[in-house]
Short mmCIF file of C-alpha atoms in Angstrom, two decimals:
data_model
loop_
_atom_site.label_atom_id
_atom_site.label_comp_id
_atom_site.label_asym_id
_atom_site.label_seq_id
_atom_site.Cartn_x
_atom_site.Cartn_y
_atom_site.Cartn_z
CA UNK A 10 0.00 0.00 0.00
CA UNK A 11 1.67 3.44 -1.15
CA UNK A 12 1.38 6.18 0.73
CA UNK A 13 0.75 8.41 -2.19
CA UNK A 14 -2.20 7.14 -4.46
CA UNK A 15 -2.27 7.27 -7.97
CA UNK A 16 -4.50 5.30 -10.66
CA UNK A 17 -3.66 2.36 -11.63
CA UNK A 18 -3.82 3.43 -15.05
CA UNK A 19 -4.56 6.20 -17.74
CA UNK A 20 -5.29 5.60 -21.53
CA UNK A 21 -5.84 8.16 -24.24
CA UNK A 22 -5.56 8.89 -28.48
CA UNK A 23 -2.45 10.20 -29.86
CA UNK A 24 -2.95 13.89 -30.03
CA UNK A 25 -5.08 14.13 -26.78
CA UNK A 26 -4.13 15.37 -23.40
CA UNK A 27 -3.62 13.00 -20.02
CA UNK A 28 -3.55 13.79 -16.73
CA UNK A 29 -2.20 11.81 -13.65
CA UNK A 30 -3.30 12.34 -10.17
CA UNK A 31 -1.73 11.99 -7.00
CA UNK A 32 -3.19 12.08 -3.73
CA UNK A 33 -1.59 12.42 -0.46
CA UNK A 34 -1.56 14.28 2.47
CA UNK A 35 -0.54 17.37 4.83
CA UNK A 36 2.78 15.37 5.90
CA UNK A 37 3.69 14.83 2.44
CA UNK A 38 2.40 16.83 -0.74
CA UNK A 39 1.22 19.48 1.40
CA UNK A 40 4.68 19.95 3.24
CA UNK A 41 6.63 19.40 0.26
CA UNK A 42 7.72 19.68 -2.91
CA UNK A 43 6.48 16.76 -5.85
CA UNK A 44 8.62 15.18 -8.48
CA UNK A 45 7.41 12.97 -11.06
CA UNK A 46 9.23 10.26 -12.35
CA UNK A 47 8.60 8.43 -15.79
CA UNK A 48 9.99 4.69 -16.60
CA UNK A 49 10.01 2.56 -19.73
CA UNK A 50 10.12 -1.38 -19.47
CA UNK A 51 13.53 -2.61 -18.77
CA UNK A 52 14.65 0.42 -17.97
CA UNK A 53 15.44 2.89 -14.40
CA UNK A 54 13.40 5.64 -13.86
CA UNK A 55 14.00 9.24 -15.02
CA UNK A 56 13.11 12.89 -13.52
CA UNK A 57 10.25 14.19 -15.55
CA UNK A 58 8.94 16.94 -13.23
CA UNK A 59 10.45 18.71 -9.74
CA UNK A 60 9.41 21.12 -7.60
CA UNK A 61 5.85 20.64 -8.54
CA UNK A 62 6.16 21.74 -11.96
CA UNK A 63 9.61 22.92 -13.43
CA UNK A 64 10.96 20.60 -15.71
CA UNK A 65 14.60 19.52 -15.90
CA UNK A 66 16.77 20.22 -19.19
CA UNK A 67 15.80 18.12 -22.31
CA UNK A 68 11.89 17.42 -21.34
CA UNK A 69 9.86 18.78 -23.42
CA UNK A 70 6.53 21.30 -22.24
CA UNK A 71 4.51 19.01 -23.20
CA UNK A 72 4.99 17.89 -19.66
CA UNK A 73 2.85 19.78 -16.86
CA UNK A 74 3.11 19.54 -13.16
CA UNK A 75 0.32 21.20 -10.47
CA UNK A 76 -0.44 21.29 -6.92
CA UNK A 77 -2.82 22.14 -4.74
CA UNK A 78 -3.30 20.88 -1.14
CA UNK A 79 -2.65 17.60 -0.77
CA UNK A 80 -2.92 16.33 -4.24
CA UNK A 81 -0.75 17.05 -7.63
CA UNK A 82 -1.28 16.18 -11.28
CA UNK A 83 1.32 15.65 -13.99
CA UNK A 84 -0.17 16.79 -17.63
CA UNK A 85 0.65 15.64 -20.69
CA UNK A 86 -0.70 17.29 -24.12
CA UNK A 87 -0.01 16.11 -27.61
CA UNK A 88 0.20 12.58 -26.48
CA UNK A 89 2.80 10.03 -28.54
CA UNK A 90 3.05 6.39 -28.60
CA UNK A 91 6.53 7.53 -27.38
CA UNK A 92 4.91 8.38 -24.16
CA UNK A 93 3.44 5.11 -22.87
CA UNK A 94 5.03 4.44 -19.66
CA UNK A 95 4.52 4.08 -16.21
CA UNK A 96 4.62 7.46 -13.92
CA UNK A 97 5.28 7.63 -10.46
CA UNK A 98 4.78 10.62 -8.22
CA UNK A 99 7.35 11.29 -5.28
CA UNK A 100 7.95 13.59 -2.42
CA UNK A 101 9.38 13.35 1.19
CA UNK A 102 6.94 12.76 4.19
CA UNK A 103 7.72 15.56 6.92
CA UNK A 104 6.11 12.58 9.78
CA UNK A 105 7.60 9.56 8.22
CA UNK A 106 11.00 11.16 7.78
CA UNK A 107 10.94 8.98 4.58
CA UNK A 108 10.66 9.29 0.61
CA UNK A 109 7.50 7.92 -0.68
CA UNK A 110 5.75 7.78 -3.49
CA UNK A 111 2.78 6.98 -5.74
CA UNK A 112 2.02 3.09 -7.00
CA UNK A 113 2.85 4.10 -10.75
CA UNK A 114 0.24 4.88 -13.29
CA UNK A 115 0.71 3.38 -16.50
CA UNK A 116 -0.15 5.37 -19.35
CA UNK A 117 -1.53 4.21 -22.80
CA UNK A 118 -1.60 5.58 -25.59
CA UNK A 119 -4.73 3.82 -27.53
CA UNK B 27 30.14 12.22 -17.98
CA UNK B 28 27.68 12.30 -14.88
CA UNK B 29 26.91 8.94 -14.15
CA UNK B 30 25.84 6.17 -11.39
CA UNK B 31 27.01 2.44 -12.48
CA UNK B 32 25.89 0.14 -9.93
CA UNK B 33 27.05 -4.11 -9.40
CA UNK B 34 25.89 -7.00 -11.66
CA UNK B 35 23.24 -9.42 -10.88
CA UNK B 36 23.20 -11.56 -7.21
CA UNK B 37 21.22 -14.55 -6.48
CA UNK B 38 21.16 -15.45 -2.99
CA UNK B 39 19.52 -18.12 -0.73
CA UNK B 40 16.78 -17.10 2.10
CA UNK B 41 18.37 -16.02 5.24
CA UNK B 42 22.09 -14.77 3.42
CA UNK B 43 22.74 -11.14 2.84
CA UNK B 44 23.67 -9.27 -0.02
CA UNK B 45 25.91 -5.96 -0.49
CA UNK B 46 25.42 -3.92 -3.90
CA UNK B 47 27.76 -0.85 -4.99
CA UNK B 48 27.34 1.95 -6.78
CA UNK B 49 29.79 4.07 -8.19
CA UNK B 50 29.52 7.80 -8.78
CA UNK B 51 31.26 9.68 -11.48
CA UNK B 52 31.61 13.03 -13.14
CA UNK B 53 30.60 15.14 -10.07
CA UNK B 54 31.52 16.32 -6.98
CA UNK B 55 30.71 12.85 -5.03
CA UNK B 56 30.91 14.88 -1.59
CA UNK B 57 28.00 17.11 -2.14
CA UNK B 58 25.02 14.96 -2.96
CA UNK B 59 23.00 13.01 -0.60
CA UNK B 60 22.17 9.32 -2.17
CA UNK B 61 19.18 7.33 -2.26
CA UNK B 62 18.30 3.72 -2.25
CA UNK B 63 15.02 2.24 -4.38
CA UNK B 64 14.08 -0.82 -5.24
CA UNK B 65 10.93 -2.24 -6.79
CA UNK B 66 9.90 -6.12 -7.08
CA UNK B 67 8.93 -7.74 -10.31
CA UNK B 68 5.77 -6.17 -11.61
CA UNK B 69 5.65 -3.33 -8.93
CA UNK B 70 5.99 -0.09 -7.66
CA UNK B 71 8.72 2.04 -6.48
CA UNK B 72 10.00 1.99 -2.48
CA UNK B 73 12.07 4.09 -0.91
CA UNK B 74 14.82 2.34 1.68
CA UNK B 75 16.74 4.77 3.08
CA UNK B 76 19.37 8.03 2.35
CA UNK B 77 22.74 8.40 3.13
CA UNK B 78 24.21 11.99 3.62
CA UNK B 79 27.41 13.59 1.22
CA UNK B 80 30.06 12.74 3.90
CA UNK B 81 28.70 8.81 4.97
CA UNK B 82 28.36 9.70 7.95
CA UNK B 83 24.99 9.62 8.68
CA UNK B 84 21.78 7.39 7.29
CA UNK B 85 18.24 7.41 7.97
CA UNK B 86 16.47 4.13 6.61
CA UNK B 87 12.59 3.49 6.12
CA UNK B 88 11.04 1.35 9.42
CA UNK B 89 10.26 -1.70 7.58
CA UNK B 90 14.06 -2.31 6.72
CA UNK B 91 15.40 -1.17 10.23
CA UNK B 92 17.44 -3.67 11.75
CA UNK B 93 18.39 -5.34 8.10
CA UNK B 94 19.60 -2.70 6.18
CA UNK B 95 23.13 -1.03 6.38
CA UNK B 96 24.15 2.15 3.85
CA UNK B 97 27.83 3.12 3.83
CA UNK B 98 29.90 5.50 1.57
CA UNK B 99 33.56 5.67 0.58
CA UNK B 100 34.43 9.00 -0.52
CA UNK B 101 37.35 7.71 -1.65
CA UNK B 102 35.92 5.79 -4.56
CA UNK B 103 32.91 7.76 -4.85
CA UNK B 104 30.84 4.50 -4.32
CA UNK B 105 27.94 4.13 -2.13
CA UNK B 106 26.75 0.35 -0.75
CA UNK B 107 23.85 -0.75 -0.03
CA UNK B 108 23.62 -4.09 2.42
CA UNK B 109 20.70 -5.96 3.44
CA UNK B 110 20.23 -9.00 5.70
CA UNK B 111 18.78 -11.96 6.71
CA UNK B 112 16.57 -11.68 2.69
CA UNK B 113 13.88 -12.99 2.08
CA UNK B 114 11.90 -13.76 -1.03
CA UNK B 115 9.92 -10.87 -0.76
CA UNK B 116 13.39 -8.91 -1.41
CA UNK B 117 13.91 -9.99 -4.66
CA UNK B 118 13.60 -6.64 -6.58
CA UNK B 119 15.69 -3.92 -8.78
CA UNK B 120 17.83 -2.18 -6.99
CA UNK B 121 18.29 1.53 -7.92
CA UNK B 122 20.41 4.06 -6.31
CA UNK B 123 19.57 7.72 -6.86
CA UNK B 124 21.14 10.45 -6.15
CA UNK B 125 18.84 13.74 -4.46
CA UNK B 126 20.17 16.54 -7.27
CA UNK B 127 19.22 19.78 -4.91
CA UNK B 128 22.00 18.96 -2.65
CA UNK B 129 19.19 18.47 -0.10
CA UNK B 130 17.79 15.42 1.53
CA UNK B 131 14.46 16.00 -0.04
CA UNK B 132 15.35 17.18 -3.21
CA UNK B 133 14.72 15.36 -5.77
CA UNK B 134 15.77 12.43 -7.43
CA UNK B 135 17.69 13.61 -10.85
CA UNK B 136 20.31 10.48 -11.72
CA UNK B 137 19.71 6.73 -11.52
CA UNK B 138 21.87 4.19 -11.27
CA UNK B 139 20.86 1.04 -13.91
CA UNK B 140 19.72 -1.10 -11.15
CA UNK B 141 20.98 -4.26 -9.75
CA UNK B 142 18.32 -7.16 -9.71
CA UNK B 143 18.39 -9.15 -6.58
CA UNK B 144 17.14 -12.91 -6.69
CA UNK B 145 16.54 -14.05 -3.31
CA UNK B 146 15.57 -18.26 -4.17
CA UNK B 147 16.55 -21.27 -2.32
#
């Protein structure tokens, strides 16, 4: 059981726009700030979001972060096959004294 | 070229214990605190613990207290990661990561590949 919950998973057309959820609490997302992490099959995960929405060097703005309260959403516009992966949210819990994050979402792109 | 390469593959019996590396290169080693991840086959991500720039201090989740050990050698730049007593339930990917603010709870901006960890009698 994750302490930050995210769907399962998230389908949509090329072309369309996505967006992930991630719900947590006053510990966590509301103490602190959310990264987003993306990760092919096979493969380690890579920073696709910090700070609740700046976006590191090389990702393109297609890519959207938000947050407000407890909860954050990554965005995603123009979707690609390119972009079917899973997505994890992650942020440090103030109580826990911990990193934690989301179960993963796994995006498809139909 | 800024990089974490971590050990190959282990396979281990229930109740041994396991010790995987991971070497940092093309930064300042000193400055960055470093993570440890895993996530079993099929699953999510799950945070194990943090060890600070200097090694000298570590702060691990509760569920791995008691089994878990995270050292540094600035020296090499390398980072290990050593758990006990495992379990089946351990077998996972192993990621180190390092936390790119220079912060504890900055975020997590370089991987290592992973190190799978089979854990089968």
């Amino acid at each position: 059981q994750s302490v930050l919950t995210q769907p399962p998973s998230v389908s949509a057309a090329p072309g369309q726009k996505v967006t992930i959820s991630c719900s947590g609490s006053s510990s966590n997302i509301g103490k602190n700030y959310v990264s987003w992490y993306q990760q092919f099959p096979g493969t380690a995960p890579k920073l696709l979001i910090y700070d609740h929405n700046k976006r590191p060097s090389g990702i393109p703005d297609r890519f959207s972060g938000s947050k407000s309260g407890t909860s954050a959403t990554l965005g995603i516009t123009g979707l690609q096959t390119g972009d079917e992966a899973d997505y994890y949210c992650g942020t440090w819990d103030s109580s826990l004294s911990a990193g934690v994050f989301g179960g993963g979402t796994k995006l498809t792109v139909l | 070229q800024v990089q974490l390469v971590q050990s190959g593959a282990e396979v281990k019996k229930p109740g041994a214990s396991v010790k995987v590396s991971c070497k940092a290169s093309g930064y300042t080693f000193t400055t960055y605190y470093l993570h440890w991840v895993r996530q079993a086959p099929g699953q999510g991500l799950e945070w194990m613990g943090i060890i600070n720039p200097t090694g000298d201090s570590t702060n691990y989740a509760q569920r791995f207290q008691g089994r878990v050990t995270m050292t540094r050698d600035t020296s090499t730049s390398t980072v290990y990661l050593e758990l006990k007593r495992l379990r089946s339930e351990d077998t996972a990917i192993y990621y180190c990561a390092r936390a790119g603010g220079g912060f504890s709870d900055s975020p997590f901006d370089l991987w290592g590949q992973g190190t799978l960890v089979t854990v089968s009698s």
